[in-house]
PDB file of C-alpha atoms and ligand atoms in Angstrom:
ATOM      1  CA  MET E   1      -0.076  -0.147  -0.327  1.00 96.00           C
ATOM      2  CA  PRO E   2       1.298   3.229  -0.781  1.00 98.00           C
ATOM      3  CA  ARG E   3       2.696   5.648   2.014  1.00 98.00           C
ATOM      4  CA  LEU E   4       0.282   8.848   2.596  1.00 98.00           C
ATOM      5  CA  GLN E   5       1.773  11.677   4.811  1.00 99.00           C
ATOM      6  CA  ILE E   6      -0.578  14.182   6.459  1.00 99.00           C
ATOM      7  CA  PHE E   7       1.403  17.174   7.620  1.00 99.00           C
ATOM      8  CA  THR E   8       0.159  19.178  10.285  1.00 98.00           C
ATOM      9  CA  VAL E   9       1.738  22.605   9.012  1.00 98.00           C
ATOM     10  CA  SER E  10       0.780  25.095  12.137  1.00 98.00           C
ATOM     11  CA  THR E  11       3.092  24.786  14.818  1.00 98.00           C
ATOM     12  CA  ARG E  12       1.751  27.759  16.815  1.00 98.00           C
ATOM     13  CA  PRO E  13       0.647  27.464  20.727  1.00 98.00           C
ATOM     14  CA  GLY E  14      -2.824  26.909  20.439  1.00 96.00           C
ATOM     15  CA  ARG E  15      -3.159  25.779  16.951  1.00 98.00           C
ATOM     16  CA  LYS E  16      -6.603  24.884  15.525  1.00 97.00           C
ATOM     17  CA  GLY E  17      -4.834  22.652  12.768  1.00 98.00           C
ATOM     18  CA  GLU E  18      -4.274  19.718  14.860  1.00 97.00           C
ATOM     19  CA  ALA E  19      -7.808  18.902  15.402  1.00 97.00           C
ATOM     20  CA  ILE E  20      -8.486  19.326  11.915  1.00 98.00           C
ATOM     21  CA  ALA E  21      -5.454  17.222  11.029  1.00 98.00           C
ATOM     22  CA  ARG E  22      -7.171  14.714  13.029  1.00 98.00           C
ATOM     23  CA  TRP E  23     -10.507  14.748  11.386  1.00 98.00           C
ATOM     24  CA  PHE E  24      -8.700  14.508   8.084  1.00 98.00           C
ATOM     25  CA  GLU E  25      -6.889  11.429   9.287  1.00 98.00           C
ATOM     26  CA  GLN E  26      -9.976   9.412  10.312  1.00 97.00           C
ATOM     27  CA  HIS E  27     -11.030   9.755   6.706  1.00 97.00           C
ATOM     28  CA  ALA E  28      -7.879   8.830   5.230  1.00 98.00           C
ATOM     29  CA  ARG E  29      -8.014   5.596   7.543  1.00 98.00           C
ATOM     30  CA  LEU E  30     -11.527   4.981   6.534  1.00 97.00           C
ATOM     31  CA  HIS E  31     -10.274   5.428   2.920  1.00 96.00           C
ATOM     32  CA  ALA E  32      -8.498   2.612   3.602  1.00 97.00           C
ATOM     33  CA  LYS E  33      -6.158   2.834   0.380  1.00 98.00           C
ATOM     34  CA  PHE E  34      -3.069   4.309   1.839  1.00 98.00           C
ATOM     35  CA  GLU E  35      -0.738   3.436   4.922  1.00 98.00           C
ATOM     36  CA  VAL E  36      -0.935   6.506   7.219  1.00 98.00           C
ATOM     37  CA  GLU E  37       1.613   8.501   8.551  1.00 98.00           C
ATOM     38  CA  MET E  38       1.022  11.777  10.404  1.00 98.00           C
ATOM     39  CA  VAL E  39       3.916  14.060  10.575  1.00 99.00           C
ATOM     40  CA  ASP E  40       3.387  17.475  12.706  1.00 98.00           C
ATOM     41  CA  LEU E  41       5.970  20.165  11.499  1.00 98.00           C
ATOM     42  CA  LYS E  42       5.749  21.069  15.151  1.00 98.00           C
ATOM     43  CA  ALA E  43       7.497  18.228  16.298  1.00 98.00           C
ATOM     44  CA  VAL E  44      10.163  17.880  13.561  1.00 98.00           C
ATOM     45  CA  ASN E  45      11.070  21.393  14.963  1.00 98.00           C
ATOM     46  CA  LEU E  46      13.255  22.233  11.971  1.00 98.00           C
ATOM     47  CA  PRO E  47      15.421  25.666  12.254  1.00 98.00           C
ATOM     48  CA  ILE E  48      15.272  28.135   9.824  1.00 98.00           C
ATOM     49  CA  LEU E  49      16.955  26.375   6.914  1.00 98.00           C
ATOM     50  CA  ASP E  50      20.612  26.047   8.419  1.00 98.00           C
ATOM     51  CA  GLU E  51      22.594  23.710   5.768  1.00 98.00           C
ATOM     52  CA  PRO E  52      25.318  25.368   3.849  1.00 98.00           C
ATOM     53  CA  GLU E  53      25.092  23.563   0.618  1.00 98.00           C
ATOM     54  CA  HIS E  54      22.226  23.425  -2.052  1.00 98.00           C
ATOM     55  CA  PRO E  55      20.001  20.745  -0.642  1.00 98.00           C
ATOM     56  CA  ARG E  56      19.935  18.905  -4.550  1.00 98.00           C
ATOM     57  CA  LEU E  57      23.448  17.926  -3.486  1.00 98.00           C
ATOM     58  CA  GLN E  58      22.108  16.149  -0.210  1.00 98.00           C
ATOM     59  CA  LYS E  59      25.418  16.744   1.331  1.00 98.00           C
ATOM     60  CA  TYR E  60      23.615  17.260   4.725  1.00 98.00           C
ATOM     61  CA  GLN E  61      25.589  18.174   7.763  1.00 98.00           C
ATOM     62  CA  HIS E  62      22.711  18.238  10.636  1.00 98.00           C
ATOM     63  CA  ASP E  63      20.963  15.670  12.038  1.00 98.00           C
ATOM     64  CA  HIS E  64      18.051  17.400  11.936  1.00 98.00           C
ATOM     65  CA  THR E  65      18.456  17.587   8.093  1.00 98.00           C
ATOM     66  CA  LYS E  66      19.198  14.030   7.777  1.00 98.00           C
ATOM     67  CA  ALA E  67      16.038  13.161   9.972  1.00 98.00           C
ATOM     68  CA  TRP E  68      14.033  15.037   7.646  1.00 99.00           C
ATOM     69  CA  SER E  69      15.366  13.704   4.645  1.00 98.00           C
ATOM     70  CA  ALA E  70      14.626  10.023   5.752  1.00 98.00           C
ATOM     71  CA  SER E  71      11.044  11.033   7.037  1.00 98.00           C
ATOM     72  CA  VAL E  72      10.079  12.581   3.498  1.00 98.00           C
ATOM     73  CA  SER E  73      12.158   9.967   1.336  1.00 98.00           C
ATOM     74  CA  ARG E  74       9.180   7.520   3.148  1.00 98.00           C
ATOM     75  CA  ALA E  75       6.538   8.858   1.179  1.00 98.00           C
ATOM     76  CA  ASP E  76       4.734   8.188  -1.676  1.00 98.00           C
ATOM     77  CA  ALA E  77       2.087  11.045  -1.268  1.00 98.00           C
ATOM     78  CA  PHE E  78       1.204  14.293   1.099  1.00 99.00           C
ATOM     79  CA  VAL E  79      -1.620  16.084   2.527  1.00 99.00           C
ATOM     80  CA  PHE E  80      -0.890  19.380   3.526  1.00 99.00           C
ATOM     81  CA  VAL E  81      -3.576  20.488   6.500  1.00 98.00           C
ATOM     82  CA  THR E  82      -2.749  24.175   6.152  1.00 98.00           C
ATOM     83  CA  PRO E  83      -3.759  27.357   7.445  1.00 98.00           C
ATOM     84  CA  GLU E  84      -3.278  30.793   5.774  1.00 98.00           C
ATOM     85  CA  TYR E  85      -1.225  33.446   7.186  1.00 98.00           C
ATOM     86  CA  ASN E  86      -1.090  36.731   5.527  1.00 98.00           C
ATOM     87  CA  TYR E  87      -2.764  35.517   2.346  1.00 98.00           C
ATOM     88  CA  SER E  88       0.098  33.298   2.006  1.00 98.00           C
ATOM     89  CA  SER E  89       1.527  29.659   2.913  1.00 98.00           C
ATOM     90  CA  PRO E  90       2.943  29.500   6.471  1.00 98.00           C
ATOM     91  CA  PRO E  91       6.531  29.754   6.616  1.00 98.00           C
ATOM     92  CA  SER E  92       6.937  26.563   8.771  1.00 98.00           C
ATOM     93  CA  LEU E  93       5.728  25.021   5.362  1.00 98.00           C
ATOM     94  CA  VAL E  94       8.389  26.978   2.980  1.00 98.00           C
ATOM     95  CA  ASN E  95      10.891  26.281   5.071  1.00 98.00           C
ATOM     96  CA  ALA E  96      10.613  22.116   5.817  1.00 98.00           C
ATOM     97  CA  MET E  97      10.292  22.468   1.962  1.00 98.00           C
ATOM     98  CA  ASP E  98      12.895  24.014   1.495  1.00 98.00           C
ATOM     99  CA  TYR E  99      15.135  22.070   3.319  1.00 98.00           C
ATOM    100  CA  LEU E 100      15.136  19.323   0.553  1.00 98.00           C
ATOM    101  CA  VAL E 101      14.335  18.759  -3.235  1.00 98.00           C
ATOM    102  CA  HIS E 102      14.948  15.313  -4.578  1.00 98.00           C
ATOM    103  CA  GLU E 103      12.877  13.645  -1.947  1.00 98.00           C
ATOM    104  CA  TRP E 104       9.790  15.495  -3.057  1.00 98.00           C
ATOM    105  CA  ALA E 105       9.595  14.771  -6.407  1.00 98.00           C
ATOM    106  CA  TYR E 106       7.205  12.977  -8.228  1.00 98.00           C
ATOM    107  CA  LYS E 107       5.088  12.709  -5.194  1.00 98.00           C
ATOM    108  CA  PRO E 108       1.444  14.244  -5.472  1.00 98.00           C
ATOM    109  CA  VAL E 109       0.428  16.656  -2.809  1.00 99.00           C
ATOM    110  CA  GLY E 110      -3.442  17.388  -1.483  1.00 98.00           C
ATOM    111  CA  PHE E 111      -4.395  20.288   0.372  1.00 98.00           C
ATOM    112  CA  VAL E 112      -6.662  20.493   3.493  1.00 98.00           C
ATOM    113  CA  SER E 113      -7.138  24.689   3.865  1.00 98.00           C
ATOM    114  CA  TYR E 114      -8.708  26.501   6.499  1.00 98.00           C
ATOM    115  CA  GLY E 115      -9.544  30.254   7.121  1.00 98.00           C
ATOM    116  CA  GLY E 116     -11.690  32.899   7.469  1.00 98.00           C
ATOM    117  CA  VAL E 117     -13.730  33.768   3.797  1.00 97.00           C
ATOM    118  CA  SER E 118     -10.941  32.494   1.726  1.00 97.00           C
ATOM    119  CA  GLY E 119     -11.060  29.147   3.502  1.00 98.00           C
ATOM    120  CA  GLY E 120      -7.030  29.114   3.168  1.00 98.00           C
ATOM    121  CA  THR E 121      -7.298  29.137  -0.893  1.00 98.00           C
ATOM    122  CA  ARG E 122      -4.739  31.861  -1.073  1.00 98.00           C
ATOM    123  CA  SER E 123      -2.188  30.142   0.903  1.00 98.00           C
ATOM    124  CA  VAL E 124      -2.779  27.178  -1.200  1.00 98.00           C
ATOM    125  CA  GLN E 125      -2.149  28.741  -4.570  1.00 98.00           C
ATOM    126  CA  MET E 126       0.949  30.009  -3.199  1.00 98.00           C
ATOM    127  CA  THR E 127       2.176  26.596  -2.010  1.00 98.00           C
ATOM    128  CA  LYS E 128       1.065  25.515  -5.307  1.00 98.00           C
ATOM    129  CA  LEU E 129       3.707  27.204  -7.071  1.00 98.00           C
ATOM    130  CA  LEU E 130       6.770  25.898  -4.639  1.00 98.00           C
ATOM    131  CA  VAL E 131       5.413  22.460  -5.010  1.00 98.00           C
ATOM    132  CA  THR E 132       5.701  22.464  -8.792  1.00 98.00           C
ATOM    133  CA  GLY E 133       9.442  23.936  -8.590  1.00 98.00           C
ATOM    134  CA  LEU E 134       9.746  20.770  -6.735  1.00 98.00           C
ATOM    135  CA  LYS E 135       8.410  18.525  -9.113  1.00 98.00           C
ATOM    136  CA  MET E 136       5.214  17.374  -7.228  1.00 98.00           C
ATOM    137  CA  MET E 137       1.981  17.449  -8.763  1.00 98.00           C
ATOM    138  CA  PRO E 138      -0.527  19.423  -6.713  1.00 98.00           C
ATOM    139  CA  MET E 139      -4.273  18.009  -6.652  1.00 98.00           C
ATOM    140  CA  THR E 140      -6.962  20.117  -8.257  1.00 98.00           C
ATOM    141  CA  GLU E 141      -9.483  18.234  -5.901  1.00 98.00           C
ATOM    142  CA  ALA E 142      -9.186  19.765  -2.331  1.00 98.00           C
ATOM    143  CA  VAL E 143     -10.947  20.256   0.619  1.00 98.00           C
ATOM    144  CA  HIS E 144     -11.214  24.054   1.620  1.00 98.00           C
ATOM    145  CA  LEU E 145     -12.836  24.978   5.007  1.00 98.00           C
ATOM    146  CA  PRO E 146     -14.082  28.510   5.022  1.00 97.00           C
ATOM    147  CA  PHE E 147     -15.212  29.955   8.610  1.00 97.00           C
ATOM    148  CA  PHE E 148     -14.017  26.920  10.068  1.00 97.00           C
ATOM    149  CA  MET E 149     -14.270  28.270  13.843  1.00 96.00           C
ATOM    150  CA  ARG E 150     -17.996  27.482  13.344  1.00 95.00           C
ATOM    151  CA  SER E 151     -17.236  23.809  12.884  1.00 96.00           C
ATOM    152  CA  PHE E 152     -15.738  23.107  16.324  1.00 96.00           C
ATOM    153  CA  ALA E 153     -17.967  21.076  18.667  1.00 93.00           C
ATOM    154  CA  PRO E 154     -17.937  22.347  22.334  1.00 93.00           C
ATOM    155  CA  ASP E 155     -15.682  19.402  23.390  1.00 93.00           C
ATOM    156  CA  GLY E 156     -12.940  21.007  20.879  1.00 89.00           C
ATOM    157  CA  THR E 157     -13.245  18.327  18.091  1.00 93.00           C
ATOM    158  CA  PHE E 158     -13.507  19.349  14.422  1.00 96.00           C
ATOM    159  CA  ALA E 159     -16.737  18.373  12.999  1.00 94.00           C
ATOM    160  CA  PRO E 160     -17.664  19.775   9.639  1.00 94.00           C
ATOM    161  CA  ASP E 161     -20.684  18.865   7.691  1.00 91.00           C
ATOM    162  CA  GLU E 162     -20.922  15.827   5.316  1.00 93.00           C
ATOM    163  CA  ALA E 163     -19.728  17.799   2.119  1.00 95.00           C
ATOM    164  CA  GLN E 164     -16.554  18.596   3.595  1.00 95.00           C
ATOM    165  CA  ALA E 165     -16.168  14.326   4.407  1.00 95.00           C
ATOM    166  CA  ASN E 166     -17.113  13.986   0.484  1.00 97.00           C
ATOM    167  CA  ALA E 167     -14.439  16.145  -0.481  1.00 98.00           C
ATOM    168  CA  ALA E 168     -12.141  14.169   1.535  1.00 98.00           C
ATOM    169  CA  ALA E 169     -13.047  11.354  -0.218  1.00 98.00           C
ATOM    170  CA  VAL E 170     -12.886  12.691  -3.644  1.00 98.00           C
ATOM    171  CA  MET E 171      -9.708  14.098  -3.104  1.00 98.00           C
ATOM    172  CA  LEU E 172      -8.231  10.776  -1.491  1.00 98.00           C
ATOM    173  CA  ASP E 173      -9.271   8.845  -4.764  1.00 98.00           C
ATOM    174  CA  GLU E 174      -7.851  11.444  -6.943  1.00 98.00           C
ATOM    175  CA  LEU E 175      -4.306  11.169  -4.710  1.00 98.00           C
ATOM    176  CA  LEU E 176      -4.522   7.648  -5.097  1.00 98.00           C
ATOM    177  CA  ARG E 177      -4.715   7.679  -9.047  1.00 98.00           C
ATOM    178  CA  TRP E 178      -1.820  10.012  -9.292  1.00 98.00           C
ATOM    179  CA  THR E 179       0.247   8.399  -6.602  1.00 98.00           C
ATOM    180  CA  ASN E 180       0.023   4.690  -8.745  1.00 98.00           C
ATOM    181  CA  ALA E 181       0.513   7.069 -12.037  1.00 98.00           C
ATOM    182  CA  LEU E 182       3.820   8.364 -10.847  1.00 98.00           C
ATOM    183  CA  ALA E 183       4.992   5.304  -9.369  1.00 98.00           C
ATOM    184  CA  PRO E 184       7.487   4.478 -12.271  1.00 98.00           C
ATOM    185  CA  LEU E 185       8.772   8.356 -11.895  1.00 98.00           C
ATOM    186  CA  ARG E 186       9.444   7.631  -8.376  1.00 97.00           C
ATOM    187  CA  ALA E 187      11.135   4.118  -8.814  1.00 94.00           C
TER     188      ALA E 187
HETATM  189  C1  FMN D   1      -0.008  35.518  11.308  1.00 62.54           C
HETATM  190  C2  FMN D   1      -1.399  34.875  11.287  1.00 62.54           C
HETATM  191  C3  FMN D   1      -1.814  35.191  10.121  1.00 62.54           C
HETATM  192  C4  FMN D   1      -3.565  35.322   9.574  1.00 62.54           C
HETATM  193  N1  FMN D   1      -3.651  35.546   8.340  1.00 62.54           N
HETATM  194  C5  FMN D   1      -4.778  34.889   7.978  1.00 62.54           C
HETATM  195  C6  FMN D   1      -5.226  34.900   6.415  1.00 62.54           C
HETATM  196  O1  FMN D   1      -4.300  35.664   5.805  1.00 62.54           O
HETATM  197  N2  FMN D   1      -6.192  34.536   6.099  1.00 62.54           N
HETATM  198  C7  FMN D   1      -7.185  34.065   6.841  1.00 62.54           C
HETATM  199  O2  FMN D   1      -8.229  33.394   6.767  1.00 62.54           O
HETATM  200  N3  FMN D   1      -6.789  33.850   8.170  1.00 62.54           N
HETATM  201  C8  FMN D   1      -5.797  34.294   8.538  1.00 62.54           C
HETATM  202  N4  FMN D   1      -5.548  34.029  10.030  1.00 62.54           N
HETATM  203  C9  FMN D   1      -6.270  33.529  10.634  1.00 62.54           C
HETATM  204  C10 FMN D   1      -6.412  32.146  10.792  1.00 62.54           C
HETATM  205  O3  FMN D   1      -7.086  31.399  10.222  1.00 62.54           O
HETATM  206  C11 FMN D   1      -6.507  31.420  12.390  1.00 62.54           C
HETATM  207  O4  FMN D   1      -5.810  31.861  13.571  1.00 62.54           O
HETATM  208  C12 FMN D   1      -6.233  29.833  12.354  1.00 62.54           C
HETATM  209  O5  FMN D   1      -6.487  29.439  13.587  1.00 62.54           O
HETATM  210  C13 FMN D   1      -4.737  29.640  11.994  1.00 62.54           C
HETATM  211  O6  FMN D   1      -4.494  28.124  11.882  1.00 62.54           O
HETATM  212  P1  FMN D   1      -3.671  27.499  13.050  1.00 62.54           P
HETATM  213  O7  FMN D   1      -4.558  27.834  14.532  1.00 62.54           O
HETATM  214  O8  FMN D   1      -3.583  26.329  12.869  1.00 62.54           O
HETATM  215  O9  FMN D   1      -2.479  28.151  13.496  1.00 62.54           O
HETATM  216  C14 FMN D   1      -4.282  34.304  10.350  1.00 62.54           C
HETATM  217  C15 FMN D   1      -3.630  34.111  12.010  1.00 62.54           C
HETATM  218  C16 FMN D   1      -2.121  34.279  12.153  1.00 62.54           C
HETATM  219  C17 FMN D   1      -1.805  33.627  13.370  1.00 62.54           C
END
């Protein structure tokens, strides 16, 4: 089974992204076509890029980079659960991506984005520029969550409506198609 890594992108204390990533994880496990691995960028805890060589050379000097390289290399596909900061991609994600080059290539990526009226879509558009530079394939199908704060239950669990669950399933189906189609390029 291909391995899907679901990234929790936000690293803020009190972040909402953790609950949203948990909600999406349930749907990925129900979908049952990927081996699911959760990746929390807060736990990964990368400093601002501190490697002296260009990452395409893979001459990593720091243990944190070697560990990050091994982690990303394991994946066949990704879903980024991402907020929008100032109409843009969160720096935690941009920094994590900048650390590596080849490890990302030929892997499809889906987005679960959240925010106010935009549902995080501006952040996704920015991130799409970045991922295509790394030879990743961004999915058109996505889960966008506008006014996401209205979907939190009193106990803090994230519980959006049925339409969002359907969007998650549609995106996962498309992600699987691309994961399989790109497998020869990853080999
Ligand atoms: C630095 C910063 C910038 C933000 N910029 C936006 C924005 O451009 N668009 C938006 O919809 N929400 C924006 N917000 C509000 C976020 O949608 C909201 O705080 C959300 O909870 C952030 O996700 P997180 O809690 O997982 O970090 C911003 C929040 C922060 C902290």
